[in-house]
XYZ file of C-alpha atoms in Angstrom:
399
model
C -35.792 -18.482 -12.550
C -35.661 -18.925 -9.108
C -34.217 -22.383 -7.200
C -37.552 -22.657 -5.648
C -39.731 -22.690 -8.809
C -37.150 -24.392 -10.363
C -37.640 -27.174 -7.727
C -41.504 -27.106 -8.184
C -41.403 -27.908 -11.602
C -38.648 -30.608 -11.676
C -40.688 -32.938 -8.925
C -43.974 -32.133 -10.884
C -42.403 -32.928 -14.186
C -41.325 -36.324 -12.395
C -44.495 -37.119 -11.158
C -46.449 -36.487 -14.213
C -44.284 -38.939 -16.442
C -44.653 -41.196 -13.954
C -47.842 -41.237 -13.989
C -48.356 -41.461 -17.408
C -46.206 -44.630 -17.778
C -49.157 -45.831 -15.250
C -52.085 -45.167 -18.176
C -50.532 -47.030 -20.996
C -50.079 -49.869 -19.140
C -52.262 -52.837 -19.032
C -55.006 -54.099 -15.969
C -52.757 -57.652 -15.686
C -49.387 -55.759 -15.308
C -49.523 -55.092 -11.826
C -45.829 -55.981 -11.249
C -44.888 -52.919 -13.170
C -47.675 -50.635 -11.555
C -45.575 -50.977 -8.419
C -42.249 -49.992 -9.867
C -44.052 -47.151 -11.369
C -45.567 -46.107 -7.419
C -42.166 -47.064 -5.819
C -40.766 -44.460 -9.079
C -42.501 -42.127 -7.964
C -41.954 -42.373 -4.246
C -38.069 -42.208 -4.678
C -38.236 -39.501 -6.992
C -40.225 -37.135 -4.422
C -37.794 -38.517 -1.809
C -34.699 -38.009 -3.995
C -36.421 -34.501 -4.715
C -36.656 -32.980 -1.442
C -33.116 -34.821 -0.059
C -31.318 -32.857 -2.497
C -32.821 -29.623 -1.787
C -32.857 -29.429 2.032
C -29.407 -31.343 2.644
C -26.022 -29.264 1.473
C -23.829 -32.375 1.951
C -22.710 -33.203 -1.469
C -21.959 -36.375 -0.989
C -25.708 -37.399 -0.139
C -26.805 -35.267 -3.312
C -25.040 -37.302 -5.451
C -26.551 -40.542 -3.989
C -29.924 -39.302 -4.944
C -29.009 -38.038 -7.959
C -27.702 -41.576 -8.793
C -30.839 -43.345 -7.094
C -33.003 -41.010 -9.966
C -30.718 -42.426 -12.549
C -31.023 -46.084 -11.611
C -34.983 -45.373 -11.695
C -35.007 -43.529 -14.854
C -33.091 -46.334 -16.501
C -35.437 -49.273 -15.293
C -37.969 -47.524 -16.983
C -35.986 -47.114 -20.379
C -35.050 -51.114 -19.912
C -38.995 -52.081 -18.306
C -41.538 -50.362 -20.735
C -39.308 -50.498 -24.415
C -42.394 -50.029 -25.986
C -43.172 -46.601 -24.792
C -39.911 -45.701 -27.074
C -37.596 -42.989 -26.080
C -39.731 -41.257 -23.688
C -37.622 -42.121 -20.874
C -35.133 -39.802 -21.787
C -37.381 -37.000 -21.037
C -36.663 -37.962 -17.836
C -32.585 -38.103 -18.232
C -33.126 -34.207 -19.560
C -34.603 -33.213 -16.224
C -32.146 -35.401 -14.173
C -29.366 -33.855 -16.581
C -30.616 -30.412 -15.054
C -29.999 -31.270 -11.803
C -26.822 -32.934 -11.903
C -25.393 -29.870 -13.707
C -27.056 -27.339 -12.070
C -25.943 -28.713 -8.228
C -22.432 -30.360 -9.142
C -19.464 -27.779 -9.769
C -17.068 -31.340 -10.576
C -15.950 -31.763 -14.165
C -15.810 -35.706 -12.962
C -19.044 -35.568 -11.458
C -21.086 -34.564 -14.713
C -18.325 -36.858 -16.698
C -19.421 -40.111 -15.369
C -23.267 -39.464 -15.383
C -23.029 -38.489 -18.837
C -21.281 -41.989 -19.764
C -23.622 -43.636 -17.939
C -26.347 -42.329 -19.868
C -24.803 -42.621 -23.763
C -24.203 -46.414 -22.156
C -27.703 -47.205 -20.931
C -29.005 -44.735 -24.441
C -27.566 -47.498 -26.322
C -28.495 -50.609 -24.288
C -32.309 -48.987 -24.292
C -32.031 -48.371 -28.102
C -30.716 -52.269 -28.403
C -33.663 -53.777 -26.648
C -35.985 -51.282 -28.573
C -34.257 -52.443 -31.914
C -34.821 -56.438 -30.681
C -38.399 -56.248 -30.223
C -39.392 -53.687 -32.709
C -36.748 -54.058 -35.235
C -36.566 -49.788 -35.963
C -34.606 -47.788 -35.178
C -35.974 -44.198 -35.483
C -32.917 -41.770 -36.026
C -35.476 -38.899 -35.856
C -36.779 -39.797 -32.190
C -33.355 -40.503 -30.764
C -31.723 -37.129 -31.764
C -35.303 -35.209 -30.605
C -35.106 -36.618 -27.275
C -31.294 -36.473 -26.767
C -31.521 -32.460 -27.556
C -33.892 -32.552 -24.465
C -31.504 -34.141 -22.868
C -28.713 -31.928 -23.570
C -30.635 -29.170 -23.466
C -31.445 -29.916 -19.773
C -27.659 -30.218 -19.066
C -27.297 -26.576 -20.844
C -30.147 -24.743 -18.545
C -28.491 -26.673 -15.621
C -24.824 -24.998 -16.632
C -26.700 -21.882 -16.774
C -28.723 -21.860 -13.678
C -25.816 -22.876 -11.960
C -23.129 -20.562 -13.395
C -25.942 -17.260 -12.744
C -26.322 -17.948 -9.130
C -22.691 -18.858 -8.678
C -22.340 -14.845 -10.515
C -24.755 -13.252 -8.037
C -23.416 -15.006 -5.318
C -19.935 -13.641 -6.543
C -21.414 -10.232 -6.617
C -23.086 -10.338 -3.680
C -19.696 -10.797 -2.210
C -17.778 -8.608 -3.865
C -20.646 -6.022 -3.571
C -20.093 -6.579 0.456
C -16.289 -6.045 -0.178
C -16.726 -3.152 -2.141
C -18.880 -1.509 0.938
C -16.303 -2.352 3.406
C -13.726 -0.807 1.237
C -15.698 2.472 1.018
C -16.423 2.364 4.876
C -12.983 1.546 5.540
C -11.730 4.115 2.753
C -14.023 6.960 4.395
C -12.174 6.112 7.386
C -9.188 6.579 5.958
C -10.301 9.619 4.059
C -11.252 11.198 7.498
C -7.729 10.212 9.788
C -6.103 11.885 6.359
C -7.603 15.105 6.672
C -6.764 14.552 10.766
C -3.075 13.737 9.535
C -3.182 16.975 7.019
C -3.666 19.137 9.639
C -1.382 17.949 11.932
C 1.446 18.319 9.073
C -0.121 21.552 8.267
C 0.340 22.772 12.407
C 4.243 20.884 12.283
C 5.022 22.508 9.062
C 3.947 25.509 10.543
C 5.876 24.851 13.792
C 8.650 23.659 11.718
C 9.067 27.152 9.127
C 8.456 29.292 12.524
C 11.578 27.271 14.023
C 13.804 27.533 10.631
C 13.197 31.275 10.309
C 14.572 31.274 14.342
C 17.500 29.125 13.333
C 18.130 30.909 10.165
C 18.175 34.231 11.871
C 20.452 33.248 14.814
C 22.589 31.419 13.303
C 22.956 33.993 10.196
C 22.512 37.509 12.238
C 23.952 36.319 15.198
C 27.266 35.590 13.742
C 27.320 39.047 12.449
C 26.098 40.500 16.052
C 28.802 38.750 17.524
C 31.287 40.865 15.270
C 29.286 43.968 15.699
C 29.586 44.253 19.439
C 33.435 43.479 18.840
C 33.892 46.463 16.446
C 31.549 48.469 18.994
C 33.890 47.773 21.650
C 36.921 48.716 19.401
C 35.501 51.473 18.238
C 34.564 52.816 22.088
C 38.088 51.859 23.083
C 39.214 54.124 20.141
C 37.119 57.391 20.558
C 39.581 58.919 22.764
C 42.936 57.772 21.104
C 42.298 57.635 16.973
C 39.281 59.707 15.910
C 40.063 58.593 12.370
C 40.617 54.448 13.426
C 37.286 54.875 15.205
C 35.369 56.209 12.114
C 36.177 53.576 10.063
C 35.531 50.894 12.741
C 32.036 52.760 12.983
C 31.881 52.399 8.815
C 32.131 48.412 9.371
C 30.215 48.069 11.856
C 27.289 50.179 10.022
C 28.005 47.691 7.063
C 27.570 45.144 9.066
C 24.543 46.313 10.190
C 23.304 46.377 6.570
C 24.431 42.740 5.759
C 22.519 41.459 9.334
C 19.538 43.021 7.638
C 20.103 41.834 4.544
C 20.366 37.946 6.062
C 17.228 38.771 7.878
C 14.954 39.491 4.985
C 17.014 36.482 3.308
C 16.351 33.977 5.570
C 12.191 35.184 6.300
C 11.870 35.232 2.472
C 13.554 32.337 1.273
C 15.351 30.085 4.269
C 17.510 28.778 1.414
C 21.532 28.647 0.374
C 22.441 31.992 -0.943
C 22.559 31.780 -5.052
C 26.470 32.399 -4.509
C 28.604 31.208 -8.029
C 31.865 30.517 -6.314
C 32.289 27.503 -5.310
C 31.854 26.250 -1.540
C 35.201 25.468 -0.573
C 35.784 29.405 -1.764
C 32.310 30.483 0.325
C 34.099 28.385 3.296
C 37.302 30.183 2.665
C 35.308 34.140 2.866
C 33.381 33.229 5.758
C 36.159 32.664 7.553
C 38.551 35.559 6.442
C 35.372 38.019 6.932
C 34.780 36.798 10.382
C 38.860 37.302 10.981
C 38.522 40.512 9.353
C 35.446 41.857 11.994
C 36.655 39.942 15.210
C 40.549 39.898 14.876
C 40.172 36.189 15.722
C 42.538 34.187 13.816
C 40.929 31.438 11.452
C 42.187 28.768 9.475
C 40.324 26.542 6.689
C 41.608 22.749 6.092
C 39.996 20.319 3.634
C 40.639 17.236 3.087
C 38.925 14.689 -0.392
C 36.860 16.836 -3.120
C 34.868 19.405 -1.581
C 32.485 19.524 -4.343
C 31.369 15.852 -3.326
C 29.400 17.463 -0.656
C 25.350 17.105 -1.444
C 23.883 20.497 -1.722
C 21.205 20.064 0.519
C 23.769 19.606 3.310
C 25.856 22.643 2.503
C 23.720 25.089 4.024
C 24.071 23.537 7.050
C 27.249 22.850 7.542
C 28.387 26.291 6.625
C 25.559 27.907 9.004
C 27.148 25.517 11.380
C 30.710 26.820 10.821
C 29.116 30.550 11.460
C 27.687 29.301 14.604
C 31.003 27.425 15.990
C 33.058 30.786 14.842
C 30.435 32.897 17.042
C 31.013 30.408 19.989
C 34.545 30.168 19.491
C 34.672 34.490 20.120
C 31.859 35.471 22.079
C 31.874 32.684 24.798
C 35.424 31.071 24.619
C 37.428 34.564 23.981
C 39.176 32.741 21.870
C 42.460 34.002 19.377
C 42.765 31.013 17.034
C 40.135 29.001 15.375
C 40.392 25.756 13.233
C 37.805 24.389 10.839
C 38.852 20.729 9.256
C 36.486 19.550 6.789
C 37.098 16.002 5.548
C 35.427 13.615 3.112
C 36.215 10.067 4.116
C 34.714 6.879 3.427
C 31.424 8.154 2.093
C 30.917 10.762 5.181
C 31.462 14.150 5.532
C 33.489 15.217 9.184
C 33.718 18.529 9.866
C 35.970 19.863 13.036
C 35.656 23.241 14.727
C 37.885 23.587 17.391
C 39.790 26.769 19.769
C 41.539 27.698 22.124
C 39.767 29.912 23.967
C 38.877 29.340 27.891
C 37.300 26.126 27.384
C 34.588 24.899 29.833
C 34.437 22.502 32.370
C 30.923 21.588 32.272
C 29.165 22.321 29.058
C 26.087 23.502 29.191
C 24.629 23.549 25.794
C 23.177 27.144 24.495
C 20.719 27.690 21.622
C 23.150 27.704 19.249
C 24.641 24.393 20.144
C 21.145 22.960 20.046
C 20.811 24.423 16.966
C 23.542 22.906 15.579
C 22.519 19.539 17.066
C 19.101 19.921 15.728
C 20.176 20.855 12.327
C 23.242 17.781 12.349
C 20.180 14.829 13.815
C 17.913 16.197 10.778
C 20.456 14.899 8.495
C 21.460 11.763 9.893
C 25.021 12.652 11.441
C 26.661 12.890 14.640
C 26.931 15.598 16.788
C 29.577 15.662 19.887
C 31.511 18.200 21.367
C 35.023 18.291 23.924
C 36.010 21.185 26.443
C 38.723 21.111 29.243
C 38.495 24.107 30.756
C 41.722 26.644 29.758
C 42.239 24.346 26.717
C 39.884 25.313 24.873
C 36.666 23.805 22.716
C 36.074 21.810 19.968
C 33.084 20.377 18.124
C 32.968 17.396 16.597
C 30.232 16.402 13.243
C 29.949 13.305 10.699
C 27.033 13.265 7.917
C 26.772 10.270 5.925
C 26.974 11.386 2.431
C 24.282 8.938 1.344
C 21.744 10.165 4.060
C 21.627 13.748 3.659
C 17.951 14.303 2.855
C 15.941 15.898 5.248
C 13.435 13.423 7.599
C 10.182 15.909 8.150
C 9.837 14.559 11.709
C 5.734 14.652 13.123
């Protein structure tokens, strides 16, 4: 039922018991005949107050003005019985269907059980009945009312609830369709960076890897040229390493396209460390030396990789630009971060310029949270300098 037709039939339900008080009066009473018009005329006032004005404060001053009517005609016409309280069951409607206020619909329904029984006393006095039957009829109307007015009240109080949440909902889809659409915007930027990001590993993977073995290649090529003349024998078997180590660049090339992971090596990576360096002294005649310091094997796998691509890198720098005889690695585990040393004593520079494999290396240190620094003096030599935190050694995907 709608608030409107609700309205409709509440005043005209007023009016018509009203009016009906006016036909069972008699022609002499005309003192009551105007209480019955100036009923009516506050009811159709109260009536339309309450329905155009929001302010609850004046809707419960009507609601009490309909009471204090409905009750003089309980206490003025006693002998048209309980039929007053037809009017408490529509007024009973209205106060619960407009009031949300436990304390509201509290004190309106002890005001009515107290005028019910003053009503029923002055009915008892001058009839001297009391008809159980007729009280318990009418108060069901009453309470009746007060159930259609919970109802009423708690179903538009539900659609109003939907209606909002309905609005909610659509915002939520407009604004999740937004989001749906800078996703897919965001997926294929991260598809284009991973992209960038695998094309710039591979390129990192195979200079760092194949470059460290170039490096040693040209060195045993320059032996070997220097030997042709003097030692045919010495100069075939520098030509036999330096065709194996023409095999294991090609071999760390299809590695590092195919996989770009740490080699599925059993030893362990202090004894990798140890081989990397001894191979590279083997193939370049530069003198190496490996000291650790704090358990090795506390080093995160996922930074491994790295730090021993790095050592191949600083090894390659140490020979090919710094013509250097000795080189130093110092690996150290101290207070939860891994420092790692690579230092020579080859010529040294005065102002570095960083190449591609120092930016590399500075790429590949940043990625994992450490710090990368390096120190030349020119004729002393050059050493780089790297701390990873231990705890922060997972890879940041950067876009």
């Amino acid at each position: 039922m709608s608030l409107f037709l609700f309205s409709l039939i509440r005043i005209i339900m007023l009016v018509i018991l009203s009016s009906y008080y006016l036909q069972m009066m008699a022609s002499g009473e005309d003192w009551r005949k105007i209480y019955v018009v100036v009923a009516i005329v506050v009811f159709i006032g109260s009536h339309f107050t309450q329905m155009s004005v929001q302010r609850k404060s004046i809707q419960v001053g009507c609601s009490i003005a309909d009471f204090i009517v409905i009750s003089g005609f309980g206490l003025l016409f006693p002998e048209s019985g309980y039929l007053y309280l037809i009017f408490y069951g529509v007024l009973a409607t209205t106060v619960f269907l407009l009031y949300d206020k436990k304390s509201v619909h509290w004190v309106f329904s002890i005001a009515f059980v107290a005028v019910w029984a003053l009503v029923s006393w002055i009915i008892y006095e001058k009839t001297s009945s009391f008809s159980i039957t007729s009280n318990i009829v009418n108060a069901m109307f009453v309470f009746y009312g007060s159930a259609v007015g919970t109802l009423i009240r708690n179903f538009h109080k539900s659609k109003e609830t939907i209606a909002v949440q309905y609005e909610q909902l659509t915002e939520a889809h407009d604004a999740l369709q937004d989001a749906h659409t800078q996703l897919s915007k965001y997926a294929e930027q991260v598809e284009q960076l991973t992209v960038v990001r695998e094309r710039t590993e591979i390129a990192r993977e195979i200079h760092d890897a194949v470059g460290h073995k170039m490096t040693a290649l040209i060195v045993q090529l320059q032996v070997a040229q220097e030997m042709t003349g003097r030692d045919a024998d010495k100069s075939k078997d520098i030509l036999t390493v330096c065709e194996q180590l023409t095999r294991d660049s090609l071999n760390e090339i299809r590695l590092s396209v195919r996989t770009l992971k740490e080699d599925n090596s059993t030893s362990s990576f202090q004894q990798n460390l140890k081989e990397l360096l001894d191979d590279f002294t083997l193939m370049t005649n530069m003198k190496t030396r490996l000291e650790h310091e704090g358990d090795v094997a506390t080093i995160p796998s996922t930074l491994r990789l790295t730090i021993k691509r790095i050592i191949q890198e600083g090894l390659t720098n140490a020979k090919r630009h710094g013509d250097a005889d000795v080189c130093v690695v110092s690996l150290r585990i101290v207070d939860g971060k891994v420092m790692l040393e690579i230092s020579d004593d080859g010529r040294g520079q005065k102002n570095v310029i960083p190449n591609f494999g120092l930016i590399n290396m500075k790429e590949r240190v940043e990625e994992h949270g450490g710090v990368f620094e390096i120190k030349s003096v020119e004729g002393e030599g050059f050493m780089i300098l790297i701390s990873f935190p231990i705890q922060e050694t997972n890879v940041e995907v950067v876009g």
